[in-house]
Short mmCIF file of C-alpha atoms in Angstrom, two decimals:
data_model
loop_
_atom_site.label_atom_id
_atom_site.label_comp_id
_atom_site.label_asym_id
_atom_site.label_seq_id
_atom_site.Cartn_x
_atom_site.Cartn_y
_atom_site.Cartn_z
CA UNK A 6 51.75 -11.36 26.76
CA UNK A 7 53.05 -7.96 27.95
CA UNK A 8 50.97 -5.52 29.92
CA UNK A 9 50.46 -3.15 27.01
CA UNK A 10 49.16 -5.95 24.82
CA UNK A 11 46.89 -7.18 27.62
CA UNK A 12 45.43 -3.71 28.08
CA UNK A 13 44.69 -3.29 24.37
CA UNK A 14 42.62 -6.46 24.46
CA UNK A 15 40.54 -5.17 27.34
CA UNK A 16 39.59 -1.91 25.64
CA UNK A 17 37.74 -1.32 22.42
CA UNK A 18 39.02 1.01 19.72
CA UNK A 19 37.12 3.88 21.37
CA UNK A 20 38.35 3.03 24.92
CA UNK A 21 35.12 1.45 26.13
CA UNK A 22 35.30 -0.52 29.37
CA UNK A 23 34.91 -4.27 29.22
CA UNK A 24 34.65 -6.89 31.92
CA UNK A 25 35.69 -10.06 30.17
CA UNK A 26 38.03 -11.24 27.48
CA UNK A 27 38.61 -14.67 26.01
CA UNK A 28 41.25 -15.88 23.58
CA UNK A 29 40.88 -19.25 21.94
CA UNK A 30 43.86 -21.53 21.39
CA UNK A 31 46.28 -20.34 18.74
CA UNK A 32 46.48 -22.35 15.53
CA UNK A 33 48.38 -21.81 12.32
CA UNK A 34 46.76 -20.52 9.12
CA UNK A 35 46.43 -23.91 7.38
CA UNK A 36 44.77 -25.48 10.43
CA UNK A 37 42.40 -22.53 10.77
CA UNK A 38 41.36 -22.61 7.10
CA UNK A 39 40.81 -26.36 7.30
CA UNK A 40 38.56 -25.95 10.34
CA UNK A 41 36.41 -23.38 8.55
CA UNK A 42 36.10 -25.64 5.53
CA UNK A 43 35.03 -28.48 7.80
CA UNK A 44 32.32 -26.30 9.34
CA UNK A 45 30.94 -24.87 6.09
CA UNK A 46 31.67 -27.74 3.76
CA UNK A 47 34.29 -27.79 1.04
CA UNK A 48 31.84 -26.71 -1.66
CA UNK A 49 30.83 -23.59 0.29
CA UNK A 50 34.33 -22.09 0.32
CA UNK A 51 35.62 -21.32 -3.13
CA UNK A 52 37.03 -17.86 -2.52
CA UNK A 53 39.74 -16.81 -0.13
CA UNK A 54 37.82 -13.64 0.73
CA UNK A 55 35.48 -15.54 3.03
CA UNK A 56 38.31 -16.72 5.30
CA UNK A 57 38.67 -14.49 8.38
CA UNK A 58 41.80 -12.85 9.66
CA UNK A 59 43.98 -15.05 11.84
CA UNK A 60 43.13 -13.02 14.92
CA UNK A 61 40.26 -10.65 15.54
CA UNK A 62 38.39 -9.17 18.46
CA UNK A 63 34.65 -9.53 18.94
CA UNK A 64 32.64 -6.85 20.71
CA UNK A 65 28.94 -6.27 21.29
CA UNK A 66 28.02 -2.58 21.53
CA UNK A 67 25.04 -1.13 23.39
CA UNK A 68 24.52 1.38 20.60
CA UNK A 69 23.28 -1.51 18.45
CA UNK A 70 19.79 -1.01 19.90
CA UNK A 71 19.71 2.64 18.82
CA UNK A 72 20.83 1.68 15.32
CA UNK A 73 18.14 -1.00 15.21
CA UNK A 74 15.46 1.45 16.41
CA UNK A 75 16.44 4.15 13.92
CA UNK A 76 16.45 1.69 11.03
CA UNK A 77 13.08 0.34 12.15
CA UNK A 78 11.59 3.85 12.22
CA UNK A 79 12.75 4.39 8.64
CA UNK A 80 11.24 1.08 7.55
CA UNK A 81 8.02 1.88 9.45
CA UNK A 82 7.71 5.19 7.60
CA UNK A 83 8.24 3.45 4.27
CA UNK A 84 5.69 0.74 5.03
CA UNK A 85 3.14 3.17 6.42
CA UNK A 86 3.26 5.38 3.34
CA UNK A 87 3.01 2.37 1.04
CA UNK A 88 -0.17 1.42 2.91
CA UNK A 89 -1.66 4.93 2.87
CA UNK A 90 -4.37 4.49 0.27
CA UNK A 91 -5.97 1.12 0.94
CA UNK A 92 -7.40 2.09 4.36
CA UNK A 93 -8.86 5.36 2.96
CA UNK A 94 -9.90 3.98 -0.42
CA UNK A 95 -13.54 5.11 -0.14
CA UNK A 96 -12.59 8.70 0.69
CA UNK A 97 -9.82 8.79 -1.94
CA UNK A 98 -12.11 7.55 -4.68
CA UNK A 99 -14.70 10.18 -3.78
CA UNK A 100 -12.17 13.02 -3.46
CA UNK A 101 -10.22 12.40 -6.68
CA UNK A 102 -12.65 10.41 -8.82
CA UNK A 103 -10.56 7.24 -8.61
CA UNK A 104 -11.71 3.62 -8.88
CA UNK A 105 -10.54 0.26 -7.48
CA UNK A 106 -7.91 0.03 -10.22
CA UNK A 107 -6.36 3.34 -9.16
CA UNK A 108 -6.15 2.19 -5.54
CA UNK A 109 -4.56 -1.08 -6.66
CA UNK A 110 -2.01 0.76 -8.82
CA UNK A 111 -1.03 3.03 -5.92
CA UNK A 112 -0.29 -0.09 -3.86
CA UNK A 113 1.39 -1.69 -6.85
CA UNK A 114 4.02 1.03 -7.19
CA UNK A 115 5.80 -0.57 -4.23
CA UNK A 116 6.37 -3.95 -5.93
CA UNK A 117 7.07 -2.27 -9.30
CA UNK A 118 9.78 -0.04 -7.81
CA UNK A 119 11.14 -2.99 -5.86
CA UNK A 120 11.62 -5.08 -9.00
CA UNK A 121 13.39 -2.17 -10.68
CA UNK A 122 15.80 -1.36 -7.84
CA UNK A 123 16.02 -4.57 -5.79
CA UNK A 124 19.27 -5.92 -7.24
CA UNK A 125 20.93 -2.49 -7.13
CA UNK A 126 20.19 -1.96 -3.44
CA UNK A 127 21.22 -5.54 -2.62
CA UNK A 128 24.57 -4.74 -4.22
CA UNK A 129 24.77 -1.47 -2.28
CA UNK A 130 24.13 -3.20 1.08
CA UNK A 131 26.78 -5.88 0.53
CA UNK A 132 29.41 -3.80 -1.27
CA UNK A 133 29.01 -0.21 -0.03
CA UNK A 134 27.64 -0.96 3.42
CA UNK A 135 24.53 -0.17 5.42
CA UNK A 136 24.98 3.58 5.84
CA UNK A 137 24.95 4.53 2.16
CA UNK A 138 22.14 2.09 1.37
CA UNK A 139 19.92 3.13 4.28
CA UNK A 140 20.47 6.89 4.02
CA UNK A 141 19.88 6.85 0.25
CA UNK A 142 16.69 4.85 0.67
CA UNK A 143 15.44 7.11 3.45
CA UNK A 144 16.06 10.14 1.21
CA UNK A 145 13.95 8.58 -1.55
CA UNK A 146 11.12 7.89 0.88
CA UNK A 147 11.31 11.45 2.24
CA UNK A 148 11.28 12.88 -1.29
CA UNK A 149 8.29 10.71 -2.17
CA UNK A 150 6.43 11.93 0.90
CA UNK A 151 7.21 15.54 0.00
CA UNK A 152 6.05 15.22 -3.61
CA UNK A 153 2.63 14.05 -2.44
CA UNK A 154 2.21 17.30 -0.45
CA UNK A 155 2.48 19.70 -3.41
CA UNK A 156 -1.18 19.94 -4.44
CA UNK A 157 -4.58 18.33 -3.98
CA UNK A 158 -6.09 19.65 -7.22
CA UNK A 159 -6.69 17.03 -9.94
CA UNK A 160 -5.27 16.02 -12.31
CA UNK A 161 -1.87 17.14 -10.97
CA UNK A 162 -2.56 15.65 -7.56
CA UNK A 163 -3.14 12.22 -9.08
CA UNK A 164 0.11 12.32 -11.07
CA UNK A 165 2.16 13.60 -8.14
CA UNK A 166 0.68 11.08 -5.72
CA UNK A 167 1.53 8.26 -8.11
CA UNK A 168 5.08 9.58 -8.57
CA UNK A 169 5.46 9.96 -4.82
CA UNK A 170 4.33 6.38 -4.28
CA UNK A 171 6.94 5.23 -6.80
CA UNK A 172 9.70 7.06 -4.90
CA UNK A 173 8.46 5.56 -1.65
CA UNK A 174 8.58 2.15 -3.33
CA UNK A 175 12.23 2.67 -4.29
CA UNK A 176 13.04 2.74 -0.57
CA UNK A 177 11.42 -0.66 -0.11
CA UNK A 178 14.35 -2.99 -0.93
CA UNK A 179 16.50 -1.72 1.95
CA UNK A 180 13.55 -1.33 4.34
CA UNK A 181 12.39 -4.91 3.77
CA UNK A 182 15.60 -6.86 3.09
CA UNK A 183 17.91 -4.82 5.31
CA UNK A 184 17.05 -6.28 8.76
CA UNK A 185 19.02 -9.55 8.40
CA UNK A 186 22.05 -7.63 7.14
CA UNK A 187 21.82 -5.20 10.05
CA UNK A 188 21.45 -7.97 12.63
CA UNK A 189 24.41 -9.84 11.13
CA UNK A 190 26.63 -6.74 11.36
CA UNK A 191 25.61 -5.53 14.84
CA UNK A 192 24.25 -8.49 16.87
CA UNK A 193 25.67 -11.68 18.33
CA UNK A 194 24.26 -15.07 17.22
CA UNK A 195 21.95 -15.46 20.23
CA UNK A 196 20.25 -12.15 19.34
CA UNK A 197 20.20 -12.25 15.54
CA UNK A 198 16.73 -13.68 14.98
CA UNK A 199 15.29 -11.45 17.72
CA UNK A 200 16.90 -8.36 16.18
CA UNK A 201 15.56 -9.30 12.75
CA UNK A 202 12.11 -9.76 14.30
CA UNK A 203 12.25 -6.31 15.93
CA UNK A 204 13.30 -4.74 12.64
CA UNK A 205 10.27 -6.49 11.14
CA UNK A 206 7.92 -5.72 14.06
CA UNK A 207 8.27 -1.94 14.18
CA UNK A 208 7.86 -1.44 10.39
CA UNK A 209 4.85 -3.72 10.46
CA UNK A 210 3.43 -1.51 13.20
CA UNK A 211 3.92 1.38 10.78
CA UNK A 212 1.82 -0.48 8.23
CA UNK A 213 -0.75 -1.28 10.91
CA UNK A 214 -0.95 2.35 12.04
CA UNK A 215 -2.09 3.31 8.54
CA UNK A 216 -5.26 1.29 9.14
CA UNK A 217 -6.09 3.54 12.11
CA UNK A 218 -4.50 6.93 11.40
CA UNK A 219 -5.80 7.05 7.83
CA UNK A 220 -9.53 6.53 8.59
CA UNK A 221 -9.18 8.66 11.74
CA UNK A 222 -7.88 11.70 9.85
CA UNK A 223 -9.77 10.99 6.63
CA UNK A 224 -13.29 9.79 7.59
CA UNK A 225 -15.46 7.78 5.23
CA UNK A 226 -17.50 9.93 2.82
CA UNK A 227 -21.00 10.70 4.06
CA UNK A 228 -23.00 10.31 0.87
CA UNK A 229 -26.75 10.47 1.45
CA UNK A 230 -29.33 8.82 -0.75
CA UNK A 231 -30.74 11.33 -3.23
CA UNK A 232 -33.45 9.10 -4.66
CA UNK A 233 -36.77 10.91 -4.18
CA UNK A 234 -39.89 11.94 -6.10
CA UNK A 235 -40.54 15.66 -6.62
CA UNK A 236 -43.73 17.02 -8.14
CA UNK A 237 -42.80 20.67 -7.99
CA UNK A 238 -39.99 21.49 -10.45
CA UNK A 239 -38.88 24.44 -8.32
CA UNK A 240 -38.27 22.16 -5.34
CA UNK A 241 -36.38 19.74 -7.60
CA UNK A 242 -34.07 22.48 -8.89
CA UNK A 243 -33.44 23.68 -5.34
CA UNK A 244 -32.63 20.14 -4.15
CA UNK A 245 -30.22 19.52 -7.02
CA UNK A 246 -28.46 22.81 -6.36
CA UNK A 247 -28.14 22.07 -2.64
CA UNK A 248 -26.93 18.53 -3.35
CA UNK A 249 -24.27 19.84 -5.74
CA UNK A 250 -23.13 22.35 -3.15
CA UNK A 251 -22.93 19.69 -0.43
CA UNK A 252 -20.99 17.37 -2.75
CA UNK A 253 -18.50 20.12 -3.57
CA UNK A 254 -18.00 20.93 0.10
CA UNK A 255 -17.60 17.25 0.98
CA UNK A 256 -14.97 16.66 -1.70
CA UNK A 257 -13.11 19.83 -0.70
CA UNK A 258 -13.02 18.70 2.93
CA UNK A 259 -11.84 15.20 1.94
CA UNK A 260 -8.97 16.67 -0.03
CA UNK A 261 -7.99 18.86 2.92
CA UNK A 262 -8.08 15.82 5.22
CA UNK A 263 -5.94 13.79 2.83
CA UNK A 264 -3.38 16.58 2.49
CA UNK A 265 -3.18 16.90 6.28
CA UNK A 266 -2.34 13.19 6.40
CA UNK A 267 0.32 13.76 3.72
CA UNK A 268 1.90 16.55 5.81
CA UNK A 269 2.08 14.36 8.92
CA UNK A 270 3.73 11.49 7.03
CA UNK A 271 6.24 13.85 5.42
CA UNK A 272 7.18 15.46 8.74
CA UNK A 273 7.79 12.14 10.46
CA UNK A 274 9.91 10.80 7.61
CA UNK A 275 11.96 14.00 7.39
CA UNK A 276 12.79 13.74 11.10
CA UNK A 277 14.05 10.16 10.70
CA UNK A 278 16.13 11.16 7.66
CA UNK A 279 17.83 14.00 9.56
CA UNK A 280 18.64 11.68 12.48
CA UNK A 281 20.23 9.20 10.06
CA UNK A 282 22.37 11.93 8.54
CA UNK A 283 23.67 12.76 12.02
CA UNK A 284 24.59 9.21 13.04
CA UNK A 285 24.13 5.89 11.29
CA UNK A 286 27.52 4.17 10.87
CA UNK A 287 28.41 1.66 8.21
CA UNK A 288 29.34 -0.96 10.82
CA UNK A 289 30.50 -1.16 14.46
CA UNK A 290 34.23 -0.65 15.14
CA UNK A 291 34.59 -4.38 15.84
CA UNK A 292 32.33 -7.30 14.82
CA UNK A 293 29.89 -8.99 17.25
CA UNK A 294 30.77 -12.57 16.27
CA UNK A 295 33.15 -14.69 14.20
CA UNK A 296 30.95 -14.86 11.10
CA UNK A 297 30.49 -11.07 11.13
CA UNK A 298 34.28 -10.67 10.93
CA UNK A 299 34.46 -12.77 7.77
CA UNK A 300 34.17 -11.16 4.36
CA UNK A 301 31.32 -12.42 2.21
CA UNK A 302 31.63 -13.66 -1.34
CA UNK A 303 32.02 -11.11 -4.11
CA UNK A 304 28.53 -9.79 -4.92
CA UNK A 305 28.30 -11.06 -8.49
CA UNK A 306 29.91 -14.39 -7.63
CA UNK A 307 27.54 -14.69 -4.69
CA UNK A 308 24.53 -13.88 -6.85
CA UNK A 309 25.60 -16.52 -9.35
CA UNK A 310 26.10 -19.06 -6.56
CA UNK A 311 22.69 -18.19 -5.13
CA UNK A 312 20.94 -19.06 -8.37
CA UNK A 313 22.57 -22.49 -8.19
CA UNK A 314 21.54 -23.14 -4.58
CA UNK A 315 18.49 -25.41 -4.81
CA UNK A 316 17.74 -25.35 -1.09
CA UNK A 317 17.60 -21.54 -1.11
CA UNK A 318 15.05 -21.56 -3.91
CA UNK A 319 12.72 -23.81 -1.95
CA UNK A 320 12.44 -21.25 0.81
CA UNK A 321 12.56 -18.19 -1.49
CA UNK A 322 9.73 -19.49 -3.67
CA UNK A 323 7.60 -20.31 -0.65
CA UNK A 324 8.23 -16.90 0.88
CA UNK A 325 7.55 -15.03 -2.35
CA UNK A 326 4.31 -16.79 -3.17
CA UNK A 327 2.69 -16.84 0.26
CA UNK A 328 3.92 -13.67 1.98
CA UNK A 329 3.88 -11.65 -1.24
CA UNK A 330 0.23 -12.43 -1.80
CA UNK A 331 -0.86 -11.98 1.82
CA UNK A 332 0.89 -8.60 2.07
CA UNK A 333 -1.00 -7.32 -0.97
CA UNK A 334 -4.21 -9.00 0.21
CA UNK A 335 -4.00 -7.36 3.62
CA UNK A 336 -3.16 -3.95 2.17
CA UNK A 337 -6.51 -3.80 0.34
CA UNK A 338 -8.59 -5.57 2.99
CA UNK A 339 -11.18 -2.77 2.73
CA UNK A 340 -11.96 -3.74 -0.88
CA UNK A 341 -12.20 -7.40 0.13
CA UNK A 342 -14.62 -6.82 3.01
CA UNK A 343 -16.76 -4.11 1.40
CA UNK A 344 -19.07 -6.60 -0.40
CA UNK A 345 -19.81 -8.15 3.01
CA UNK A 346 -21.11 -4.82 4.30
CA UNK A 347 -18.01 -4.05 6.38
CA UNK A 348 -17.30 -0.32 6.57
CA UNK A 349 -13.96 1.35 5.84
CA UNK A 350 -13.42 2.05 9.55
CA UNK A 351 -14.29 -1.50 10.61
CA UNK A 352 -11.96 -2.94 7.96
CA UNK A 353 -9.25 -0.62 9.24
CA UNK A 354 -9.57 -1.98 12.77
CA UNK A 355 -9.47 -5.57 11.51
CA UNK A 356 -6.31 -4.81 9.53
CA UNK A 357 -4.78 -3.03 12.51
CA UNK A 358 -5.44 -5.83 15.00
CA UNK A 359 -4.23 -8.54 12.62
CA UNK A 360 -1.01 -6.69 11.85
CA UNK A 361 -0.33 -5.93 15.52
CA UNK A 362 -0.96 -9.56 16.42
CA UNK A 363 1.54 -10.60 13.76
CA UNK A 364 4.14 -8.23 15.23
CA UNK A 365 3.81 -9.58 18.76
CA UNK A 366 3.77 -13.19 17.58
CA UNK A 367 6.84 -12.61 15.39
CA UNK A 368 8.83 -11.29 18.35
CA UNK A 369 7.80 -14.18 20.62
CA UNK A 370 8.47 -16.81 17.97
CA UNK A 371 11.83 -15.25 17.05
CA UNK A 372 12.95 -15.23 20.67
CA UNK A 373 12.00 -18.90 21.00
CA UNK A 374 13.92 -19.63 17.81
CA UNK A 375 17.02 -17.95 19.30
CA UNK A 376 16.70 -20.00 22.48
CA UNK A 377 15.93 -23.30 20.73
CA UNK A 378 18.22 -22.82 17.76
CA UNK A 379 18.34 -24.99 14.64
CA UNK A 380 14.57 -25.65 14.77
CA UNK A 381 13.52 -23.01 12.25
CA UNK A 382 12.03 -25.35 9.66
CA UNK A 383 9.75 -27.06 12.19
CA UNK A 384 8.50 -23.75 13.63
CA UNK A 385 7.84 -22.34 10.15
CA UNK A 386 5.92 -25.45 9.12
CA UNK A 387 3.67 -25.26 12.20
CA UNK A 388 2.96 -21.56 11.65
CA UNK A 389 1.98 -22.13 8.03
CA UNK A 390 -0.30 -25.05 8.94
CA UNK A 391 -2.21 -22.99 11.51
CA UNK A 392 -2.42 -19.93 9.25
CA UNK A 393 -3.72 -21.91 6.28
CA UNK A 394 -6.55 -23.39 8.35
CA UNK A 395 -7.82 -19.93 9.34
CA UNK A 396 -7.51 -18.57 5.79
CA UNK A 397 -9.60 -21.47 4.47
CA UNK A 398 -12.17 -20.79 7.19
CA UNK A 399 -12.32 -17.11 6.18
CA UNK A 400 -12.76 -17.94 2.48
CA UNK A 401 -15.58 -20.39 3.21
CA UNK A 402 -17.30 -17.80 5.40
CA UNK A 403 -17.04 -15.15 2.67
CA UNK A 404 -18.54 -17.62 0.18
CA UNK A 405 -21.46 -18.23 2.59
CA UNK A 406 -20.51 -21.91 2.87
CA UNK A 407 -19.84 -21.44 6.59
CA UNK A 408 -21.65 -18.98 8.90
CA UNK A 409 -20.43 -15.40 8.65
CA UNK A 410 -20.32 -12.84 11.44
CA UNK A 411 -18.17 -9.94 12.55
CA UNK A 412 -16.55 -12.17 15.17
CA UNK A 413 -15.68 -14.78 12.53
CA UNK A 414 -14.12 -12.14 10.28
CA UNK A 415 -12.03 -10.76 13.13
CA UNK A 416 -10.91 -14.20 14.31
CA UNK A 417 -10.02 -15.71 10.95
CA UNK A 418 -8.21 -12.67 9.56
CA UNK A 419 -6.27 -11.93 12.74
CA UNK A 420 -5.17 -15.54 13.27
CA UNK A 421 -4.37 -16.15 9.60
CA UNK A 422 -2.31 -12.99 9.18
CA UNK A 423 -0.67 -13.34 12.60
CA UNK A 424 0.67 -16.86 12.09
CA UNK A 425 1.92 -16.33 8.55
CA UNK A 426 3.53 -12.94 9.21
CA UNK A 427 5.25 -14.21 12.36
CA UNK A 428 7.26 -16.59 10.17
CA UNK A 429 8.94 -13.76 8.21
CA UNK A 430 12.02 -13.19 10.44
CA UNK A 431 12.53 -16.96 10.66
CA UNK A 432 12.42 -17.28 6.88
CA UNK A 433 14.94 -14.45 6.51
CA UNK A 434 17.37 -15.99 8.99
CA UNK A 435 17.04 -19.51 7.58
CA UNK A 436 17.70 -18.19 4.07
CA UNK A 437 20.88 -16.47 5.31
CA UNK A 438 22.03 -19.69 6.98
CA UNK A 439 21.39 -21.75 3.84
CA UNK A 440 23.16 -19.29 1.53
CA UNK A 441 26.15 -18.38 3.75
CA UNK A 442 28.86 -17.21 2.89
CA UNK A 443 26.83 -15.28 0.33
CA UNK A 444 26.06 -11.80 1.70
CA UNK A 445 22.86 -11.22 3.65
CA UNK A 446 21.91 -8.28 1.44
CA UNK A 447 22.12 -10.44 -1.67
CA UNK A 448 20.21 -13.33 -0.13
CA UNK A 449 17.32 -11.33 1.25
CA UNK A 450 17.29 -8.98 -1.72
CA UNK A 451 16.47 -11.88 -4.03
CA UNK A 452 13.91 -13.24 -1.56
CA UNK A 453 12.08 -9.95 -1.28
CA UNK A 454 12.13 -9.44 -5.05
CA UNK A 455 10.16 -12.67 -5.33
CA UNK A 456 7.90 -11.45 -2.52
CA UNK A 457 7.13 -8.26 -4.42
CA UNK A 458 6.66 -10.17 -7.65
CA UNK A 459 3.96 -12.23 -5.96
CA UNK A 460 2.25 -9.08 -4.69
CA UNK A 461 2.61 -7.38 -8.07
CA UNK A 462 0.86 -10.19 -9.92
CA UNK A 463 -1.90 -10.28 -7.30
CA UNK A 464 -2.57 -6.53 -7.57
CA UNK A 465 -2.41 -6.54 -11.37
CA UNK A 466 -5.20 -9.13 -11.42
CA UNK A 467 -7.30 -6.79 -9.27
CA UNK A 468 -6.97 -4.11 -11.97
CA UNK A 469 -8.96 -6.26 -14.43
CA UNK A 470 -12.34 -4.50 -14.86
CA UNK A 471 -15.29 -6.05 -12.98
CA UNK A 472 -13.26 -8.98 -11.67
CA UNK A 473 -14.72 -8.63 -8.18
CA UNK A 474 -13.00 -9.71 -4.97
CA UNK A 475 -14.02 -13.32 -4.17
CA UNK A 476 -11.04 -14.67 -6.16
CA UNK A 477 -8.64 -12.95 -3.74
CA UNK A 478 -9.28 -15.41 -0.91
CA UNK A 479 -8.92 -18.55 -3.02
CA UNK A 480 -5.70 -17.20 -4.54
CA UNK A 481 -4.30 -16.68 -1.05
CA UNK A 482 -5.19 -20.26 -0.10
CA UNK A 483 -3.40 -21.60 -3.17
CA UNK A 484 -0.34 -19.45 -2.48
CA UNK A 485 0.02 -20.90 1.04
CA UNK A 486 -0.84 -24.53 0.27
CA UNK A 487 1.85 -24.71 -2.42
CA UNK A 488 4.48 -23.95 0.25
CA UNK A 489 4.06 -27.24 2.13
CA UNK A 490 5.79 -29.51 -0.44
CA UNK A 491 8.55 -26.90 -0.79
CA UNK A 492 9.20 -26.91 2.95
CA UNK A 493 9.00 -30.70 2.92
CA UNK A 494 11.88 -30.90 0.42
CA UNK A 495 13.94 -28.29 2.29
CA UNK A 496 17.10 -29.57 4.01
CA UNK A 497 17.97 -27.00 6.65
CA UNK A 498 21.65 -26.29 7.24
CA UNK A 499 23.17 -23.68 9.54
CA UNK A 500 26.43 -22.70 7.84
CA UNK A 501 26.79 -19.32 9.53
CA UNK A 502 25.76 -20.51 12.99
CA UNK A 503 28.22 -23.41 12.78
CA UNK A 504 31.05 -20.92 12.28
CA UNK A 505 29.96 -18.92 15.33
CA UNK A 506 29.66 -22.04 17.49
CA UNK A 507 33.06 -23.47 16.51
CA UNK A 508 35.23 -22.56 19.50
CA UNK A 509 38.42 -23.88 17.86
CA UNK A 510 38.68 -20.85 15.60
CA UNK A 511 41.49 -18.47 16.57
CA UNK A 512 39.31 -15.67 17.94
CA UNK A 513 39.74 -12.92 20.51
CA UNK A 514 36.36 -12.31 22.16
CA UNK A 515 35.62 -9.16 24.13
CA UNK A 516 32.16 -8.64 25.62
CA UNK A 517 31.12 -5.11 26.53
CA UNK A 518 29.02 -4.81 29.66
CA UNK A 519 29.80 -1.21 30.53
CA UNK A 520 29.69 1.36 27.79
CA UNK A 521 28.73 4.89 26.98
CA UNK A 522 28.10 4.06 23.33
#
């Protein structure tokens, strides 16, 4: 190799310094294609577009962490605005004359919009790339946040808030299913699950923050008991007039508080959108690993192949039923705990702590999964077993079969939500491994559509008049228990990881350790 060729292999396309370079043994095209077929299996390779170029460089860029953080902030904004109304349900019902069905519908716009746009945005991620998909979705979320700020006067406020929630929901497919695609494009195999977990952790913190910020800025309505006996009609008229005046002032203040919350959410989302317009590339100049350099199957062919992949449907059905229900269940935890005498603020803190615990646990579990790779099924099974035990305990306590206390409510909800939610990044990554070489956007798009379908059905049931809330806990138990036979039948395979670990592929590897990007 001449000096000019050697130098080009030691610098990236934007002249970044590198400290190491490796080139695997050269093989001819037929040998290379045969090796890839041996790794993936003959039935997994039906299209020539999944075979990589004969030579390619692999680079890991420091800027990947900025891209991950910016994407996570967008997803956090989307999740936080989806979860706006559950934590302040008491105040919202008093301010706008809503009922439990209205609160449920506001939460339901997320799954409804997801089912409408999920396939389209999956196509956009895999075919058009991350930039167009993410920037478009962030614009929709920003527009939805802005629409909600127009007025607080009913009935227009109700219509605009519902429309805004629908626009926010349209940004959900990329916010929820985008992390595995982003980690596959920007991160090396030993960081993929961790990156997916971070892109799940920060948005989940956005959802959790709604449990605190909402009740903090929009306090629970202070409605005093007006039951009293008045002998003097003059005193009665005066009391009724004063009570009407106090009610009007209270509702006016609640609407002002809610609009202030709307302004804050809009401002934060607008800032993220502007930062994405400035810099959020479609992909890095060079891929971080061998599998990232390989083209995925054509979108429609991949979607057709996905519907025929039995192993994928085991994990997708389990994810959709359990995590779809628990996401909706947690989003309206205030309605669930209200019959037990738990206040809106107390329910907000329970939701906040449980969501935060799930974030931390997800990051720890994901890092362990990266270190001890190819053990995803076992880890997921253990997490579900522990989570189901605590959910059953909570349901029995709510039904007065077991002793109930504030400590029991905190413990059971936090542990149940934490263990189940910490499995999400593992489920995403395992689904991508099972479906590879189908695109990550397609794979996780279908998974999250099922997730939203589960949440949609759950919230539609809540809209039935006078149905109560006790059914919610038993439904959640059933949704998690049904996952165990599905995981038992699952045969885990690591098609994508096997490609990255096969050192016989003709690959130029350059690792960046000093960079300004």
